[in-house]
């Protein structure tokens, strides 16, 4: 009987211990006060941004020749895989580890890392930011398509996601020196798109153009893509994902009106960009060009990414329309300097990313959350000067760093495929496959 009582006491003690432990765990969870709705929104936004990888893949594959489609799709897949791991190991710590002026120094492998947003789990915040790192990496794949070694591209993907992008991100979003100057880039016109566009420009310059792209006198030849339906579907996917990109950068549902306004300005800018590019192509080339109209909509999306939360609907239309026009002149400029960008990534992301960031200093409204009124709203040149300084600093750092990275990769493992591989196509020589079975254009004998 005494043994039975002893067992009963032990059982009751264990039950009491586990009940107390569970209660403490529940209190701890309550103290964290995670916001379920905001967490759900940020996760959904992250999933939307991830889906943009499919859009990039379709746009890039469609705008190049069929013999290289599989190669560029492989790069889109693997650059995201490498970007996610690089951002987990190094990138997040550099970007958000501490609020130093230049870089963060804590949170490697997310050990000891915390979310800077109240009510948002670190895992959700990291996931959303990792999607942005993957976007920076994948912007470049189209600009260097049809001539870049696969192994070299993977090395670049890891380095830009682990170190280059996080440094710029820390300056602007991680409490760095530009953040302290009130530089404003809501969702990444400069931090993501202009950094990606600048990286693409450096890479394309070092690589040189595809064979046959330019004549000896410098005049360009058109090397058409193989599937405009793919390109069109890809642009719609990117547009859809952009709602996660821009509206998701509210990082919560604390202000539903802000989320709705960002979604509206994003829609208006993209629409205006597509229309403006279509009209400009019609005037200049006597035909409304589908490729330019599609890139015009993407340009509008890039342009509105920085100011989407701090400008009026009318301003967003003007910002998007001018971005759509800038794309056409950007493509012509690249042709003049003989830089080969098969998909237009440099003008779309680089040039229009710069424009969108400067637009904050022109159209920003303090009543909507801008650090100061823009020039056209009586704020003078103050905010425009800060925006200009930020653009110059971020892009100068990116250009110099990526020049070093690409030159180092070129020296160690090489950047460009052989002339024979470029003629046969990278699908076969790099991956031993064809994107479209039954349409082989050469023999292996």
XYZ file of C-alpha atoms in Angstrom:
445
model
C 0.000 0.000 0.000
C 2.817 2.383 0.875
C 4.498 1.599 -2.485
C 1.271 2.413 -4.306
C 0.951 5.719 -2.433
C 4.554 6.535 -3.284
C 3.898 5.848 -6.968
C 0.799 8.028 -6.833
C 2.789 10.876 -5.301
C 5.466 10.527 -7.991
C 2.873 10.521 -10.769
C 1.118 13.581 -9.346
C 4.465 15.362 -9.012
C 5.352 14.624 -12.642
C 1.937 15.753 -13.839
C 2.299 18.964 -11.835
C 5.793 19.550 -13.242
C 4.754 19.129 -16.885
C 1.608 21.202 -16.371
C 3.684 24.004 -14.862
C 6.229 23.777 -17.698
C 3.465 23.913 -20.310
C 1.886 26.898 -18.622
C 5.223 28.701 -18.587
C 5.678 27.942 -22.284
C 2.241 29.371 -22.974
C 3.068 32.507 -21.016
C 6.321 32.855 -22.940
C 4.449 32.543 -26.218
C 1.927 35.114 -25.019
C 4.724 37.502 -24.052
C 6.044 37.343 -27.610
C 2.625 38.476 -28.832
C 2.958 37.359 -32.431
C 0.410 39.008 -34.694
C -1.279 36.149 -36.526
C -2.817 38.254 -39.300
C 0.372 40.188 -40.015
C 2.431 36.990 -39.965
C 0.037 35.367 -42.418
C 0.202 38.407 -44.713
C 4.003 38.520 -44.716
C 4.205 34.787 -45.425
C 1.714 35.077 -48.298
C 3.664 38.041 -49.654
C 6.867 36.012 -49.471
C 5.192 33.209 -51.419
C 4.100 35.729 -54.063
C 7.640 37.062 -54.408
C 8.908 33.503 -54.720
C 6.432 32.918 -57.542
C 8.127 35.788 -59.372
C 11.011 33.384 -60.008
C 8.697 31.552 -62.422
C 7.918 34.873 -64.094
C 11.580 35.745 -64.500
C 12.247 32.293 -65.893
C 9.502 32.541 -68.507
C 10.445 36.080 -69.577
C 14.113 35.204 -69.957
C 13.551 31.864 -71.648
C 11.091 33.368 -74.110
C 13.367 36.260 -75.075
C 16.331 34.050 -76.001
C 16.801 31.293 -78.556
C 15.371 27.833 -77.962
C 18.825 26.239 -77.820
C 19.561 28.151 -74.592
C 16.173 28.088 -72.856
C 16.962 25.196 -70.535
C 20.223 26.809 -69.466
C 18.604 30.069 -68.387
C 15.848 28.190 -66.559
C 18.482 26.142 -64.750
C 20.180 29.369 -63.700
C 16.884 30.777 -62.423
C 16.345 27.701 -60.282
C 19.849 27.407 -58.904
C 20.510 31.085 -58.304
C 17.530 31.112 -55.953
C 18.720 27.953 -54.204
C 22.174 29.438 -53.678
C 20.732 32.813 -52.688
C 18.546 31.292 -49.967
C 21.459 29.408 -48.397
C 23.847 32.357 -48.735
C 21.340 34.703 -47.134
C 20.765 32.228 -44.311
C 24.470 31.752 -43.581
C 25.842 35.257 -44.094
C 23.386 37.679 -45.676
C 20.866 38.194 -42.887
C 23.556 38.839 -40.293
C 25.225 41.442 -42.489
C 21.920 43.107 -43.324
C 20.110 43.037 -39.973
C 22.621 41.763 -37.402
C 23.265 45.090 -35.690
C 22.527 48.731 -36.394
C 26.075 49.672 -37.329
C 26.729 52.331 -39.938
C 28.115 49.925 -42.554
C 27.328 46.248 -41.798
C 25.731 43.984 -39.264
C 27.908 41.600 -37.275
C 25.593 39.141 -35.498
C 23.126 36.416 -36.421
C 25.215 34.102 -38.615
C 23.090 31.060 -39.520
C 20.292 33.057 -37.777
C 21.811 32.073 -34.420
C 20.606 34.629 -31.908
C 18.866 36.637 -34.634
C 15.672 38.489 -33.850
C 12.998 40.089 -35.987
C 13.176 43.902 -36.152
C 9.394 44.005 -36.604
C 7.245 43.675 -33.491
C 4.790 40.801 -33.679
C 6.515 39.108 -36.604
C 8.443 35.845 -36.077
C 12.057 35.905 -37.184
C 11.353 32.994 -39.527
C 8.669 34.947 -41.395
C 10.793 38.080 -41.606
C 13.822 36.105 -42.810
C 11.767 34.307 -45.458
C 10.422 37.552 -46.883
C 13.884 39.112 -47.011
C 15.416 35.970 -48.536
C 12.976 36.262 -51.443
C 14.377 39.718 -52.169
C 17.925 38.377 -52.130
C 16.894 35.755 -54.665
C 15.342 38.432 -56.875
C 18.589 40.426 -57.010
C 20.470 37.328 -58.132
C 18.007 36.328 -60.828
C 17.805 39.781 -62.462
C 21.275 39.207 -63.897
C 20.607 35.847 -65.551
C 18.743 37.353 -68.507
C 21.348 40.039 -69.198
C 24.161 37.472 -69.462
C 22.106 34.791 -71.216
C 23.398 32.597 -74.051
C 27.113 33.011 -73.290
C 27.867 32.534 -69.576
C 29.350 29.400 -68.030
C 26.990 27.712 -65.610
C 29.596 27.163 -62.868
C 30.648 30.814 -63.018
C 27.066 31.943 -62.686
C 26.559 29.838 -59.563
C 29.643 31.360 -57.943
C 28.305 34.839 -58.645
C 24.865 33.949 -57.242
C 26.290 32.927 -53.899
C 28.579 35.931 -53.537
C 26.030 38.607 -54.451
C 23.418 37.158 -52.067
C 25.852 36.524 -49.221
C 27.751 39.812 -49.219
C 27.044 42.482 -51.858
C 23.264 42.847 -51.642
C 23.171 42.571 -47.812
C 25.614 45.474 -47.416
C 23.410 47.793 -49.485
C 20.352 46.438 -47.693
C 21.916 47.225 -44.331
C 22.657 50.808 -45.351
C 19.013 51.401 -46.267
C 16.855 48.945 -44.284
C 19.102 47.632 -41.530
C 19.721 50.876 -39.663
C 22.828 51.867 -41.625
C 24.076 55.303 -42.580
C 21.568 55.944 -45.364
C 18.667 55.005 -43.102
C 19.902 57.613 -40.616
C 19.860 60.222 -43.378
C 16.179 59.331 -44.072
C 16.896 57.867 -47.494
C 13.607 56.287 -48.569
C 13.266 53.132 -50.658
C 10.071 51.440 -49.546
C 10.374 48.129 -51.387
C 13.644 48.223 -53.285
C 13.852 50.296 -56.462
C 17.518 50.797 -55.609
C 18.232 48.151 -52.967
C 16.927 45.306 -55.145
C 16.373 46.423 -58.727
C 19.062 49.023 -59.370
C 21.596 46.825 -57.570
C 20.573 43.928 -59.812
C 20.593 46.137 -62.903
C 24.041 47.528 -62.100
C 25.364 44.036 -61.533
C 23.885 43.013 -64.891
C 25.577 45.964 -66.618
C 28.991 45.101 -65.160
C 28.599 41.429 -66.078
C 27.410 42.121 -69.638
C 30.234 44.632 -70.182
C 32.911 42.167 -69.057
C 31.395 39.258 -70.994
C 30.990 41.115 -74.257
C 28.102 40.686 -76.716
C 26.898 37.458 -78.248
C 28.446 36.513 -81.593
C 26.574 38.280 -84.359
C 24.850 40.798 -82.099
C 26.778 43.776 -83.496
C 28.347 44.384 -86.891
C 31.889 45.671 -87.381
C 30.559 49.215 -87.774
C 28.788 48.939 -84.410
C 25.272 48.657 -85.785
C 23.086 46.147 -83.919
C 21.456 43.014 -85.298
C 18.260 41.673 -83.811
C 18.565 38.198 -82.272
C 14.937 37.380 -81.646
C 13.559 35.309 -78.809
C 11.811 32.043 -79.505
C 8.494 32.417 -77.630
C 6.566 35.634 -77.066
C 3.708 33.729 -75.399
C 6.169 32.613 -72.712
C 7.352 36.195 -72.261
C 3.802 37.510 -71.952
C 2.779 34.908 -69.382
C 5.987 35.633 -67.476
C 5.221 39.355 -67.283
C 1.739 38.680 -65.902
C 3.255 36.385 -63.274
C 5.781 39.061 -62.328
C 3.030 41.673 -62.088
C 1.014 39.357 -59.855
C 4.031 38.641 -57.655
C 4.796 42.354 -57.400
C 1.819 42.805 -55.103
C 3.717 40.668 -52.626
C 6.884 42.612 -53.364
C 5.428 46.086 -52.785
C 2.351 45.620 -50.629
C 4.113 42.908 -48.633
C 6.813 45.412 -47.688
C 4.339 46.945 -45.248
C 5.462 43.935 -43.141
C 2.087 43.592 -41.516
C -1.587 44.503 -41.486
C -1.350 47.212 -38.861
C -2.482 49.740 -41.460
C -4.777 48.091 -44.033
C -5.208 51.426 -45.797
C -1.479 51.569 -46.486
C -1.509 48.057 -47.935
C -4.405 48.986 -50.216
C -2.779 52.249 -51.320
C 0.457 50.490 -52.202
C -1.445 47.901 -54.245
C -3.278 50.679 -56.092
C -0.205 52.778 -56.921
C 1.559 49.616 -58.072
C -1.292 48.804 -60.456
C -1.519 52.302 -61.884
C 2.219 52.633 -62.480
C 2.479 49.282 -64.249
C -0.491 50.106 -66.465
C 0.871 53.543 -67.343
C 4.291 52.070 -68.094
C 2.881 49.559 -70.554
C 0.773 52.165 -72.348
C 3.592 54.717 -72.539
C 6.068 52.182 -73.915
C 3.523 50.978 -76.473
C 2.825 54.534 -77.673
C 6.512 55.443 -77.801
C 7.365 52.315 -79.812
C 4.469 53.068 -82.169
C 5.748 56.593 -82.745
C 9.442 55.679 -83.096
C 9.209 52.400 -84.991
C 5.787 52.737 -86.676
C 4.537 49.570 -84.982
C 3.276 48.925 -81.434
C 5.952 46.510 -80.208
C 4.837 43.753 -77.803
C 8.274 43.250 -76.250
C 8.637 46.930 -75.465
C 5.099 47.178 -74.084
C 5.749 44.233 -71.766
C 9.041 45.707 -70.619
C 7.239 49.017 -70.160
C 4.882 47.466 -67.634
C 7.825 45.905 -65.805
C 9.550 49.293 -65.870
C 6.504 50.887 -64.274
C 6.580 48.249 -61.551
C 10.258 48.859 -60.868
C 9.799 52.628 -60.894
C 6.975 52.617 -58.348
C 8.694 50.174 -55.984
C 10.526 52.869 -53.984
C 7.762 55.528 -53.775
C 4.669 53.280 -53.800
C 3.693 54.088 -50.197
C 4.358 57.842 -50.220
C 2.914 59.130 -53.500
C -0.594 59.872 -54.727
C -2.349 57.825 -57.432
C -1.813 60.629 -59.940
C 1.892 60.748 -59.216
C 2.160 56.975 -59.585
C 0.730 57.225 -63.113
C 3.366 59.774 -64.105
C 6.165 57.751 -62.479
C 5.115 54.589 -64.314
C 4.648 56.325 -67.667
C 8.088 57.927 -67.599
C 9.609 54.587 -66.605
C 8.016 52.972 -69.660
C 9.534 55.617 -71.915
C 12.955 55.367 -70.253
C 13.161 51.679 -71.130
C 13.126 52.392 -74.862
C 15.840 55.014 -74.644
C 17.813 52.755 -72.309
C 17.814 49.959 -74.885
C 18.994 52.363 -77.574
C 21.797 53.571 -75.293
C 22.977 50.003 -74.715
C 23.084 49.444 -78.466
C 25.225 52.548 -78.912
C 27.817 51.369 -76.386
C 27.526 47.779 -77.707
C 26.410 46.158 -74.471
C 24.324 43.074 -75.194
C 21.351 42.599 -72.869
C 19.036 39.993 -74.440
C 16.074 40.689 -72.149
C 16.381 44.391 -71.292
C 17.228 43.785 -67.632
C 19.630 46.731 -67.423
C 17.188 49.470 -68.502
C 14.166 47.883 -66.796
C 15.765 47.248 -63.410
C 18.793 49.520 -63.397
C 17.648 52.709 -65.114
C 14.065 52.584 -63.865
C 15.202 51.608 -60.384
C 17.208 54.831 -60.255
C 14.246 56.816 -61.584
C 11.869 55.363 -59.012
C 14.213 56.192 -56.154
C 14.666 59.783 -57.310
C 10.884 60.074 -57.729
C 10.559 59.986 -53.935
C 12.400 63.296 -53.834
C 10.079 64.727 -56.484
C 6.618 63.362 -55.652
C 6.871 62.170 -52.040
C 4.310 63.533 -49.599
C 5.011 63.826 -45.881
C 1.305 63.343 -45.197
C 1.581 59.870 -46.758
C 4.689 58.877 -44.818
C 7.556 60.317 -46.855
C 10.479 61.612 -44.752
C 9.813 65.029 -46.325
C 7.753 66.572 -49.092
C 9.253 66.193 -52.537
C 10.278 69.024 -54.821
C 6.904 69.174 -56.566
C 5.088 69.363 -53.227
C 6.983 72.311 -51.828
C 9.726 70.390 -50.066
C 12.631 71.855 -52.008
C 15.693 69.859 -53.017
C 16.468 68.360 -49.617
C 14.934 64.905 -50.018
C 15.914 64.763 -53.685
C 19.521 65.361 -52.659
C 19.377 62.538 -50.105
C 17.842 60.200 -52.668
C 20.535 61.127 -55.196
C 23.311 60.541 -52.667
C 21.872 57.138 -51.802
C 21.636 56.089 -55.438
C 25.218 57.120 -56.183
C 26.573 55.409 -53.073
C 24.682 52.132 -53.534
C 25.402 51.785 -57.227
C 29.058 52.812 -56.925
C 29.613 50.192 -54.236
C 27.780 47.588 -56.314
C 29.642 48.369 -59.542
C 33.091 48.301 -57.944
C 32.386 45.185 -55.873
C 30.862 43.242 -58.728
C 33.673 44.238 -61.082
C 36.086 42.646 -58.623
C 33.856 39.575 -58.224
C 33.421 38.965 -61.951
C 37.080 39.587 -62.722
C 38.061 37.128 -59.984
C 35.653 34.497 -61.322
C 36.948 35.112 -64.845
C 40.532 34.584 -63.684
C 39.823 31.453 -61.637
C 37.233 29.453 -63.603
C 36.352 31.642 -66.595
C 33.125 33.466 -67.402
C 32.286 32.774 -71.020
C 31.620 29.542 -72.879
C 33.593 28.670 -75.988
C 32.628 29.892 -79.448
C 31.581 26.356 -80.417
C 29.359 25.979 -77.354
C 27.698 29.306 -78.019
C 26.916 28.257 -81.592
C 25.554 24.835 -80.597
C 23.654 26.177 -77.627
C 24.266 25.980 -73.904
C 21.469 23.484 -73.337
C 23.384 20.683 -75.005
C 26.981 21.499 -74.093
C 26.349 22.630 -70.524
C 23.518 20.282 -69.555
C 23.356 17.504 -72.167
C 19.704 18.144 -72.977
C 17.278 19.944 -75.253
C 14.485 22.213 -74.071
C 12.233 21.073 -76.919
C 12.637 17.427 -77.833
C 12.340 16.565 -81.523
C 13.718 19.908 -82.716
C 17.411 19.125 -82.662
C 19.292 21.600 -84.814
C 22.646 19.789 -84.986
C 24.083 16.296 -84.862
C 26.377 14.940 -82.170
C 28.465 12.872 -84.609
